Coordinates of C-alpha atoms and ligand atoms in Angstrom, one line a residue:
M1 CA -14.0 13.8 -11.9
L2 CA -13.6 17.4 -12.2
L3 CA -10.8 19.8 -11.7
T4 CA -11.4 23.7 -12.5
I5 CA -8.7 26.4 -12.9
S6 CA -10.1 30.1 -12.8
T7 CA -8.6 33.4 -12.9
N8 CA -10.0 36.9 -12.4
R9 CA -6.7 38.8 -13.9
V10 CA -8.3 41.0 -16.4
P11 CA -8.5 40.3 -19.3
A12 CA -9.2 36.9 -17.7
T13 CA -9.6 35.0 -21.3
D14 CA -5.8 35.2 -21.3
L15 CA -6.0 31.7 -19.5
G16 CA -7.0 30.3 -22.9
Y17 CA -3.7 31.3 -24.3
L18 CA -1.8 30.1 -21.3
L19 CA -3.5 26.7 -21.3
H20 CA -3.2 26.3 -25.0
K21 CA -7.1 25.4 -25.3
H22 CA -9.5 27.8 -26.9
P23 CA -12.3 29.0 -24.6
E24 CA -14.9 28.5 -27.1
R25 CA -14.0 24.8 -28.2
H26 CA -14.7 21.8 -26.2
Q27 CA -11.9 19.3 -26.9
C28 CA -11.6 15.6 -26.0
F29 CA -8.5 13.5 -25.6
S30 CA -8.6 9.9 -25.6
M31 CA -6.2 8.3 -22.4
T32 CA -5.5 4.9 -22.0
F33 CA -7.8 4.8 -19.0
G34 CA -10.8 6.5 -20.8
S35 CA -11.2 10.0 -21.8
A36 CA -10.3 13.7 -20.5
S37 CA -12.3 16.8 -21.9
V38 CA -11.7 20.6 -21.6
F39 CA -14.0 23.0 -21.7
Y40 CA -14.7 26.6 -20.4
P41 CA -18.1 27.0 -18.2
E42 CA -17.4 30.8 -17.9
A43 CA -15.0 32.8 -20.2
N44 CA -15.2 36.7 -20.1
A45 CA -12.9 39.6 -19.5
E46 CA -13.8 39.4 -15.8
R47 CA -13.5 35.9 -14.9
C48 CA -12.4 32.6 -16.8
T49 CA -12.8 29.0 -15.9
A50 CA -11.2 26.3 -17.4
A51 CA -12.5 22.8 -16.5
L52 CA -10.9 19.2 -16.9
L53 CA -13.4 16.6 -16.6
L54 CA -11.8 13.1 -16.2
D55 CA -13.8 9.9 -17.4
V56 CA -12.1 7.0 -15.9
D57 CA -13.4 3.9 -17.4
P58 CA -13.4 0.9 -14.9
V59 CA -14.1 -1.8 -17.3
G60 CA -11.6 -0.4 -19.7
L61 CA -9.2 -0.7 -16.8
V62 CA -9.6 -4.0 -16.2
R63 CA -9.9 -5.4 -20.0
G64 CA -6.7 -7.7 -20.7
K65 CA -5.5 -7.7 -17.2
S66 CA -4.9 -10.9 -15.4
K67 CA -7.8 -11.4 -13.2
S68 CA -7.6 -10.7 -9.2
D69 CA -8.4 -14.1 -7.5
D70 CA -10.5 -11.9 -4.5
R71 CA -13.1 -9.5 -4.4
P72 CA -13.3 -9.7 -8.2
L73 CA -16.0 -6.8 -8.2
E74 CA -13.4 -4.3 -6.3
Q75 CA -11.7 -3.9 -10.0
Y76 CA -14.9 -2.7 -11.5
V77 CA -16.5 -0.8 -8.5
N78 CA -14.1 1.5 -7.0
D79 CA -13.9 5.4 -6.1
R80 CA -11.1 5.9 -9.0
P81 CA -13.7 7.3 -11.9
Y82 CA -14.8 9.7 -9.1
V83 CA -11.6 11.2 -7.1
A84 CA -8.4 13.3 -8.0
S85 CA -5.7 10.7 -8.5
S86 CA -2.7 9.9 -10.8
F87 CA -5.1 9.5 -13.2
L88 CA -5.5 13.2 -13.1
S89 CA -1.8 14.0 -13.0
V90 CA -1.5 11.8 -16.1
A91 CA -4.1 13.6 -17.7
L92 CA -2.9 17.1 -16.8
A93 CA 0.5 16.0 -18.3
K94 CA -0.9 15.0 -21.5
V95 CA -3.8 17.8 -22.0
F96 CA -1.8 20.7 -20.6
S97 CA 1.7 19.8 -21.6
T98 CA 2.7 22.9 -23.1
A99 CA 1.5 25.0 -20.1
L100 CA 3.1 22.3 -17.7
S101 CA 6.4 22.8 -19.2
G102 CA 6.0 26.8 -18.7
R103 CA 5.8 27.6 -22.6
C104 CA 3.4 29.9 -24.3
K105 CA 4.0 30.7 -27.8
D106 CA 1.7 33.6 -28.2
R107 CA 2.4 35.2 -24.7
P108 CA 5.5 34.2 -23.4
E109 CA 5.6 36.9 -21.0
L110 CA 2.4 35.8 -19.7
A111 CA 3.6 32.4 -18.8
E112 CA 6.3 34.1 -16.8
T113 CA 4.1 35.8 -14.7
P114 CA 2.3 35.2 -11.6
I115 CA -1.1 35.6 -11.8
P116 CA -4.3 34.8 -9.4
L117 CA -5.5 31.5 -10.0
T118 CA -7.9 29.3 -8.2
V119 CA -8.5 25.6 -8.4
N120 CA -11.2 23.6 -7.5
L121 CA -11.0 19.9 -6.9
S122 CA -14.6 18.2 -6.8
V123 CA -13.2 15.2 -4.7
L124 CA -9.7 14.8 -3.5
P125 CA -8.7 11.6 -1.4
C126 CA -6.5 12.8 1.4
R127 CA -4.9 10.1 3.5
G128 CA -3.6 11.9 6.3
G129 CA -6.6 14.3 6.6
E130 CA -6.8 17.9 6.3
K131 CA -3.7 18.7 8.4
F132 CA -1.7 16.7 5.6
L133 CA -3.5 18.7 2.9
R134 CA -2.5 22.0 4.5
Q135 CA 1.0 20.7 5.0
M136 CA 1.4 20.0 1.1
F137 CA 0.0 23.4 -0.1
E138 CA 0.5 26.1 2.5
P139 CA 4.1 26.0 2.5
L140 CA 3.9 26.7 -1.3
G141 CA 1.9 29.9 -0.9
Y142 CA -1.7 28.5 -1.4
H143 CA -4.7 29.6 0.7
V144 CA -6.5 26.3 1.3
V145 CA -10.2 25.8 1.6
A146 CA -11.1 22.3 2.4
K147 CA -14.7 20.9 2.9
S148 CA -14.9 17.5 4.6
L149 CA -17.1 15.1 2.6
I150 CA -19.3 12.9 4.8
L151 CA -19.5 9.3 3.8
D152 CA -23.1 8.9 3.0
A153 CA -25.7 11.6 3.3
Q154 CA -28.4 9.3 4.1
F155 CA -26.2 8.0 7.0
P156 CA -24.8 11.0 8.7
E157 CA -23.8 8.5 11.9
W158 CA -21.2 7.1 9.5
G159 CA -19.1 10.3 9.8
A160 CA -16.4 11.6 7.6
S161 CA -14.8 9.9 4.6
P162 CA -11.4 10.4 3.7
Y163 CA -12.4 12.6 0.9
F164 CA -12.4 16.4 0.6
S165 CA -13.7 19.2 -1.7
V166 CA -10.8 21.6 -2.2
E167 CA -10.2 24.8 -3.2
L168 CA -6.7 26.3 -3.6
Q169 CA -5.8 30.1 -4.3
N170 CA -2.3 31.7 -4.9
T171 CA -0.8 34.2 -7.1
I172 CA 1.5 31.8 -9.0
R173 CA 2.6 31.2 -12.5
L174 CA 0.4 28.5 -14.4
A175 CA 3.1 26.1 -14.8
D176 CA 3.9 26.2 -11.3
L177 CA 0.3 25.5 -10.2
L178 CA 0.2 22.6 -12.8
S179 CA 3.4 20.9 -11.3
H180 CA 2.2 21.1 -7.9
L181 CA -0.9 19.4 -8.7
Y182 CA 0.9 16.7 -10.8
V183 CA 3.0 15.8 -8.0
L184 CA 0.8 16.6 -5.0
I185 CA -2.7 14.8 -6.0
P186 CA -0.9 11.5 -6.0
V187 CA 0.8 11.9 -3.0
L188 CA -2.4 13.1 -1.3
D189 CA -4.4 9.8 -2.6
D190 CA -1.2 7.8 -1.7
D191 CA -1.7 5.6 -4.4
K192 CA -0.6 5.2 -8.1
H193 CA -2.4 3.0 -10.8
Y194 CA 1.0 2.4 -12.4
W195 CA 4.2 0.6 -11.8
I196 CA 6.7 2.7 -10.1
G197 CA 10.1 2.3 -11.7
D198 CA 13.5 4.1 -11.4
D199 CA 12.0 6.8 -13.8
E200 CA 9.6 8.2 -11.6
I201 CA 12.4 9.6 -9.8
E202 CA 13.6 11.8 -12.8
K203 CA 9.6 12.6 -13.1
L204 CA 9.7 13.6 -9.6
F205 CA 12.5 15.7 -10.1
R206 CA 11.4 17.2 -13.2
H207 CA 8.1 18.3 -12.0
G208 CA 9.4 19.3 -8.6
E209 CA 11.8 21.5 -9.8
G210 CA 12.2 25.1 -8.3
W211 CA 10.0 23.8 -5.3
L212 CA 10.3 20.5 -3.9
N213 CA 13.8 20.9 -2.7
A214 CA 12.7 23.8 -0.4
H215 CA 9.5 22.2 0.6
P216 CA 9.4 21.4 4.4
A217 CA 7.7 17.9 3.8
R218 CA 9.9 16.8 0.8
G219 CA 10.8 13.5 2.5
K220 CA 7.1 12.9 3.0
I221 CA 6.2 13.8 -0.5
A222 CA 9.0 12.0 -2.0
D223 CA 8.2 8.8 0.1
R224 CA 4.6 8.6 -0.8
Y225 CA 5.3 9.6 -4.8
L226 CA 7.5 6.7 -4.9
K227 CA 5.1 4.7 -3.3
R228 CA 7.1 4.2 -0.2
Q229 CA 9.8 2.1 -2.0
R230 CA 12.4 2.8 0.3
R231 CA 15.3 2.3 -2.1
L232 CA 13.9 4.9 -4.4
T233 CA 13.0 7.1 -1.3
R234 CA 16.3 7.2 -0.4
I235 CA 18.0 7.7 -3.5
A236 CA 15.5 10.7 -4.0
V237 CA 15.7 12.2 -0.4
A238 CA 19.6 11.8 -0.3
Q239 CA 19.5 13.8 -3.6
L240 CA 16.9 16.5 -2.5
T241 CA 18.3 17.2 0.8
A242 CA 22.0 15.9 0.8
A243 CA 21.1 15.6 4.3
D244 CA 23.1 13.2 6.6
N245 CA 20.1 12.0 8.3
I246 CA 18.1 10.6 5.6
D247 CA 15.5 8.7 7.7
D248 CA 14.5 11.9 9.7
A249 CA 13.1 13.1 6.4
I250 CA 11.4 10.1 5.4
E251 CA 7.8 9.3 6.7
V252 CA 8.1 6.2 8.4
S253 CA 5.4 4.0 6.8
H254 CA 3.4 1.7 9.1
Q255 CA 5.1 -1.5 7.8
E256 CA 8.3 0.1 8.4
E257 CA 7.8 1.1 11.9
E258 CA 8.9 -2.2 13.5
E259 CA 12.0 -2.0 10.9
V260 CA 13.3 1.2 12.4
V261 CA 12.8 -0.4 16.3
E262 CA 14.5 -3.3 15.3
R263 CA 17.2 -2.0 13.1
R264 CA 15.9 -4.7 10.9
I265 CA 17.9 -4.5 7.7
S266 CA 20.1 -7.4 9.3
L267 CA 17.4 -8.9 11.6
N268 CA 15.0 -9.0 9.0
Q269 CA 17.5 -10.6 6.8
Q270 CA 18.4 -13.0 9.5
R271 CA 14.7 -14.0 10.1
L272 CA 14.2 -14.5 6.3
E273 CA 17.1 -16.4 6.0
S274 CA 16.6 -18.8 9.0
V275 CA 13.1 -19.7 7.5
M276 CA 14.3 -20.3 3.8
D277 CA 16.9 -22.5 5.8
V278 CA 14.2 -24.6 7.3
L279 CA 11.8 -24.7 4.6
K280 CA 14.5 -25.9 2.0
A281 CA 15.6 -28.5 4.4
S282 CA 11.8 -29.8 4.1
N283 CA 11.9 -29.9 0.5
P284 CA 8.6 -28.8 -0.4
K285 CA 6.3 -28.7 -3.2
R286 CA 3.8 -26.2 -2.2
V287 CA 4.4 -23.6 0.4
V288 CA 1.8 -20.9 1.7
D289 CA 3.1 -17.7 3.3
L290 CA 0.2 -16.8 5.8
G291 CA 0.6 -13.0 6.5
C292 CA 2.9 -12.6 3.7
G293 CA 2.8 -8.7 4.0
E294 CA 5.0 -7.1 1.3
G295 CA 6.0 -10.1 0.0
K296 CA 10.0 -10.5 1.0
L297 CA 9.6 -14.3 1.7
L298 CA 7.7 -14.8 -1.4
Q299 CA 10.5 -13.4 -3.4
L300 CA 13.0 -15.7 -2.0
L301 CA 10.5 -18.7 -2.6
L302 CA 10.1 -17.8 -6.3
K303 CA 13.7 -18.3 -6.7
E304 CA 13.6 -21.9 -5.6
S305 CA 12.8 -23.8 -8.6
A306 CA 12.0 -26.9 -6.8
I307 CA 9.0 -25.3 -5.1
E308 CA 5.9 -25.7 -7.5
Q309 CA 3.4 -23.6 -6.0
I310 CA 3.5 -20.6 -3.8
T311 CA 0.8 -18.9 -2.2
G312 CA 0.8 -15.5 -0.2
V313 CA -2.0 -14.8 2.0
D314 CA -2.8 -11.5 3.6
V315 CA -5.8 -9.5 4.9
S316 CA -4.3 -6.0 3.7
H317 CA -5.3 -5.1 0.0
S318 CA -2.5 -2.5 0.1
A319 CA 0.1 -5.0 1.3
L320 CA -0.6 -7.4 -1.6
E321 CA -0.5 -4.7 -3.8
I322 CA 3.1 -3.9 -2.7
A323 CA 3.6 -7.6 -2.8
T324 CA 2.4 -7.7 -6.5
E325 CA 4.9 -4.7 -7.3
R326 CA 7.6 -6.2 -5.6
L327 CA 7.4 -9.8 -7.2
Q328 CA 6.5 -8.0 -10.7
I329 CA 3.8 -10.5 -11.2
D330 CA 2.8 -8.7 -14.5
R331 CA 6.2 -9.0 -15.9
L332 CA 6.8 -12.8 -14.9
S333 CA 6.7 -15.5 -17.6
P334 CA 3.2 -17.4 -17.8
A335 CA 5.0 -20.4 -16.4
Q336 CA 6.4 -18.3 -13.4
Q337 CA 3.1 -16.5 -13.0
S338 CA 1.5 -19.8 -12.5
R339 CA 3.8 -20.7 -9.5
I340 CA 2.5 -17.8 -7.6
Q341 CA -0.7 -16.6 -6.2
L342 CA -1.7 -13.9 -4.0
I343 CA -5.0 -14.0 -1.9
Q344 CA -6.6 -11.7 0.3
S345 CA -8.2 -13.3 3.2
S346 CA -8.2 -13.6 6.8
L347 CA -6.2 -16.3 8.8
I348 CA -9.2 -16.7 11.4
Y349 CA -11.3 -18.0 9.0
R350 CA -11.1 -20.8 7.0
D351 CA -10.7 -20.4 3.3
S352 CA -11.5 -23.2 0.8
R353 CA -8.6 -22.2 -1.5
L354 CA -6.0 -22.8 1.3
T355 CA -5.4 -26.7 0.9
G356 CA -3.0 -29.1 0.1
F357 CA 0.3 -27.3 1.2
D358 CA 3.5 -29.2 2.5
A359 CA 4.8 -26.1 4.0
A360 CA 3.3 -22.8 6.1
A361 CA 5.3 -19.9 7.3
V362 CA 3.6 -17.7 9.6
I363 CA 6.3 -14.8 10.1
E364 CA 5.9 -11.9 12.6
V365 CA 2.1 -12.6 12.4
I366 CA 0.7 -14.0 15.4
E367 CA 1.3 -10.9 17.4
H368 CA -1.2 -9.0 15.0
L369 CA -3.8 -11.1 15.8
D370 CA -6.4 -10.6 18.9
L371 CA -5.2 -13.1 21.6
D372 CA -9.1 -14.3 21.8
R373 CA -8.8 -14.9 18.0
L374 CA -5.5 -16.9 18.1
A375 CA -7.7 -20.2 18.8
A376 CA -9.5 -19.8 15.6
F377 CA -6.2 -19.1 13.9
E378 CA -4.6 -22.2 15.3
R379 CA -7.6 -24.2 13.9
V380 CA -7.2 -22.7 10.6
L381 CA -3.4 -23.6 10.4
F382 CA -3.0 -26.7 12.2
E383 CA -6.6 -28.5 11.5
F384 CA -7.7 -27.1 8.3
I385 CA -4.6 -26.2 6.3
R386 CA -2.6 -28.8 8.1
P387 CA 0.9 -28.7 6.3
K388 CA 3.4 -31.1 7.2
I389 CA 5.6 -28.3 8.6
A390 CA 4.8 -25.0 10.0
I391 CA 7.1 -22.0 10.7
V392 CA 6.0 -19.5 13.2
T393 CA 8.0 -16.6 14.3
T394 CA 7.5 -13.6 16.9
P395 CA 9.0 -11.1 18.7
N396 CA 10.5 -12.0 21.9
I397 CA 9.5 -9.4 24.4
E398 CA 12.4 -10.1 26.7
Y399 CA 14.7 -8.8 24.1
N400 CA 12.8 -5.4 24.0
V401 CA 15.1 -3.7 26.6
R402 CA 18.0 -4.1 24.5
F403 CA 16.2 -1.6 21.6
E404 CA 18.0 1.7 22.5
N405 CA 14.9 3.7 20.5
L406 CA 12.2 1.5 22.0
P407 CA 10.4 3.1 25.1
T408 CA 9.9 0.8 28.2
G409 CA 6.6 -1.3 27.9
K410 CA 6.0 -0.4 24.3
F411 CA 5.5 -2.9 21.8
R412 CA 7.6 -3.0 18.8
H413 CA 4.7 -2.1 16.4
R414 CA 1.6 -0.2 17.3
D415 CA -0.6 -2.9 15.8
H416 CA 0.8 -5.7 18.1
R417 CA -1.8 -7.1 20.3
F418 CA 1.0 -9.0 22.4
E419 CA 4.4 -9.7 22.4
W420 CA 5.4 -13.0 24.5
T421 CA 8.3 -14.0 26.6
R422 CA 10.3 -17.2 25.6
A423 CA 8.1 -19.1 28.2
E424 CA 4.8 -17.7 27.1
F425 CA 5.7 -18.7 23.3
Q426 CA 6.9 -21.9 24.2
T427 CA 4.0 -22.7 26.4
W428 CA 1.7 -21.7 23.6
A429 CA 3.5 -23.7 21.0
N430 CA 3.6 -26.9 22.9
G431 CA -0.1 -26.8 23.9
V432 CA -1.0 -26.4 20.1
A433 CA 1.7 -29.3 19.2
E434 CA 0.0 -31.4 21.7
R435 CA -3.4 -30.9 20.8
F436 CA -3.0 -31.0 16.9
G437 CA -0.6 -33.8 16.6
F438 CA 2.6 -32.1 15.7
T439 CA 6.0 -31.8 17.3
V440 CA 7.8 -28.7 18.0
E441 CA 11.4 -27.4 18.0
F442 CA 12.5 -24.0 18.9
R443 CA 15.3 -21.8 17.5
C444 CA 16.5 -18.2 18.1
V445 CA 16.6 -16.0 15.0
G446 CA 19.2 -12.9 15.5
T447 CA 21.9 -12.6 17.8
E448 CA 21.3 -14.4 21.2
D449 CA 21.5 -12.4 24.3
L450 CA 22.7 -14.5 27.4
E451 CA 20.1 -12.8 29.6
V452 CA 17.2 -11.9 27.4
G453 CA 17.5 -14.4 24.4
S454 CA 17.4 -13.6 20.7
P455 CA 15.3 -10.8 19.2
T456 CA 13.1 -13.1 17.3
Q457 CA 11.8 -16.7 18.3
M458 CA 11.1 -19.2 16.1
A459 CA 9.0 -22.6 16.4
I460 CA 9.0 -25.4 14.0
F461 CA 5.9 -27.6 13.9
T462 CA 6.3 -30.9 12.2
I463 CA 3.4 -33.2 11.6
R464 CA 3.2 -36.3 13.6
T465 CA 0.4 -38.0 12.2
A466 CA -1.5 -37.2 9.0
L467 CA -4.8 -37.4 10.7
K468 CA -7.9 -38.2 8.5
P469 CA -10.8 -36.0 8.9
R470 CA -13.8 -37.2 10.5
A471 CA -15.8 -39.3 8.2
G472 CA -18.5 -36.7 6.2
W473 CA -16.5 -33.7 7.3
E474 CA -15.0 -32.8 3.8
E475 CA -18.5 -32.8 2.3
A476 CA -20.1 -31.1 5.0
F477 CA -17.4 -28.3 4.5
A478 CA -17.6 -28.3 0.8
K479 CA -21.5 -27.6 1.1
M480 CA -20.8 -24.8 3.6
A481 CA -17.8 -23.5 1.2
E482 CA -20.4 -23.3 -1.7
Q483 CA -22.6 -21.1 0.5
H484 CA -20.1 -18.7 1.8
D485 CA -16.6 -17.7 0.2
D486 CA -15.0 -18.0 3.6
V487 CA -16.4 -20.3 6.3
L488 CA -16.4 -18.7 9.7
L489 CA -14.8 -20.6 12.6
D490 CA -16.1 -20.4 16.2
E491 CA -18.6 -17.6 15.4
Ligands
SAH1 N1 5.4 -11.9 7.1 C1 5.5 -10.7 6.7 C2 4.7 -9.6 7.2 C3 4.4 -9.4 8.9 S1 3.5 -7.8 9.4 C4 7.0 -10.2 7.2 O1 7.8 -11.1 7.8 O2 7.6 -9.1 6.6 C5 2.0 -8.8 9.7 C6 1.0 -9.1 8.6 O3 0.1 -9.8 9.0 C7 0.7 -7.9 8.0 O4 0.9 -7.7 6.5 C8 -0.8 -7.9 8.2 O5 -1.7 -7.5 7.1 C9 -1.3 -9.5 8.5 N2 -2.3 -9.6 9.0 C10 -2.5 -9.3 10.2 N3 -3.8 -9.9 10.5 C11 -4.2 -10.7 9.6 C12 -5.4 -11.7 9.6 N4 -6.1 -11.9 10.5 N5 -5.2 -12.4 8.4 C13 -4.5 -12.2 7.3 N6 -3.2 -11.4 7.7 C14 -3.0 -10.5 8.7

């Protein structure tokens, strides 16, 4: 990963004073994730360019960490060594700490002077595309030139990648430029390699001093910088804007969209409580949360010491990352760590890791599955996992008319493939119970409306017979599982 900073302000070699790095020396700095080098590809009176070369060691990063259960290669083979990310921000803060703080021992007046500077970032991931990139830098006075990088030059039909090669030009104090890069690079990448704690707000304010407050996208910046941790974002945005309508300033992340529609703080809470009540009553030892999302239910399950094994499954890598942070898995004692397991997997495939559960929760997930995939999911849950009890919740579409901010005919979330009436849900659940040997009982979640029912509907399936699998079935399955990690159903 290469970042260069150039100036043509004569004498251009003043850049060396400002960065506290001598143009004739090549310096190397050891970082926890690899190394950073500073050198000057050109240094003369007319033009001077300083380069920061980051060498991220993917193997070193993994060393000492607990192994991820899934996609073992991804931790070694990923884009991190090649792109500008939070690693670059950390390197900037270490290697150019004096320049970032605005100090310059030899030429203090120079540090205070706006000078023409050009930054080149060889590969910058921009979640949100070029428009978002411009939204970040243009209000700060930068001239932005962005070149979209295609995914693979050999296969142009695969189209564009999320990466850009970017040039930024501005006449600006070097310290300001560095603080813009420090904050905005991870915001554009929309990822961070380290745990986000409360002290991140302090860092954001320190490096955002003098510009973030006035930035039109400050809400989005804070939200992404703090990795969409809503509690932290709210605190930061409240301080930045002193605004009444904090929610307007915060970018509503994908997962939060539904929360906004449902004013879900309370509905979500009620749903989790209802699920926990049913689960606890069945006294399970091993619980699986299918489509666990960001891990809110897992967090409650962990508090129940009678539950010995808790497994969260989700197809979304980023949701599982957030769950890992929410649960602070790295900080749990080894005994607690061994109780919890997160698995990236799709619910429409059998997965040999998902056996031996007493209870399964499938909370607000089925509506994310294509209707023609539902049959495959039913077999995975009721035939393969076959828990003693399964709790399934889904929105009640009849209730949607009661949501003031949901346009008529719209689902509660853009990823919902369907939403069902009470009759549709009950027909489905009764059919499933009948076919797979379960009884089913229905409950309302949230305040019940006389006309349209409750916002969330819940089905509780209880096993009738612990059906023995057909003879030879387990062996056949084990053989298949040896050949494939996941065994495909119905395909
Ligand atoms: N149960 C959580 C999350 C609900 S959002 C809660 O109540 O907060 C729906 C979740 O289902 C998302 O996290 C999504 O990634 C996951 N999901 C959607 N399709 C899936 C599939 N085929 N396999 C596994 N998870 C899936």
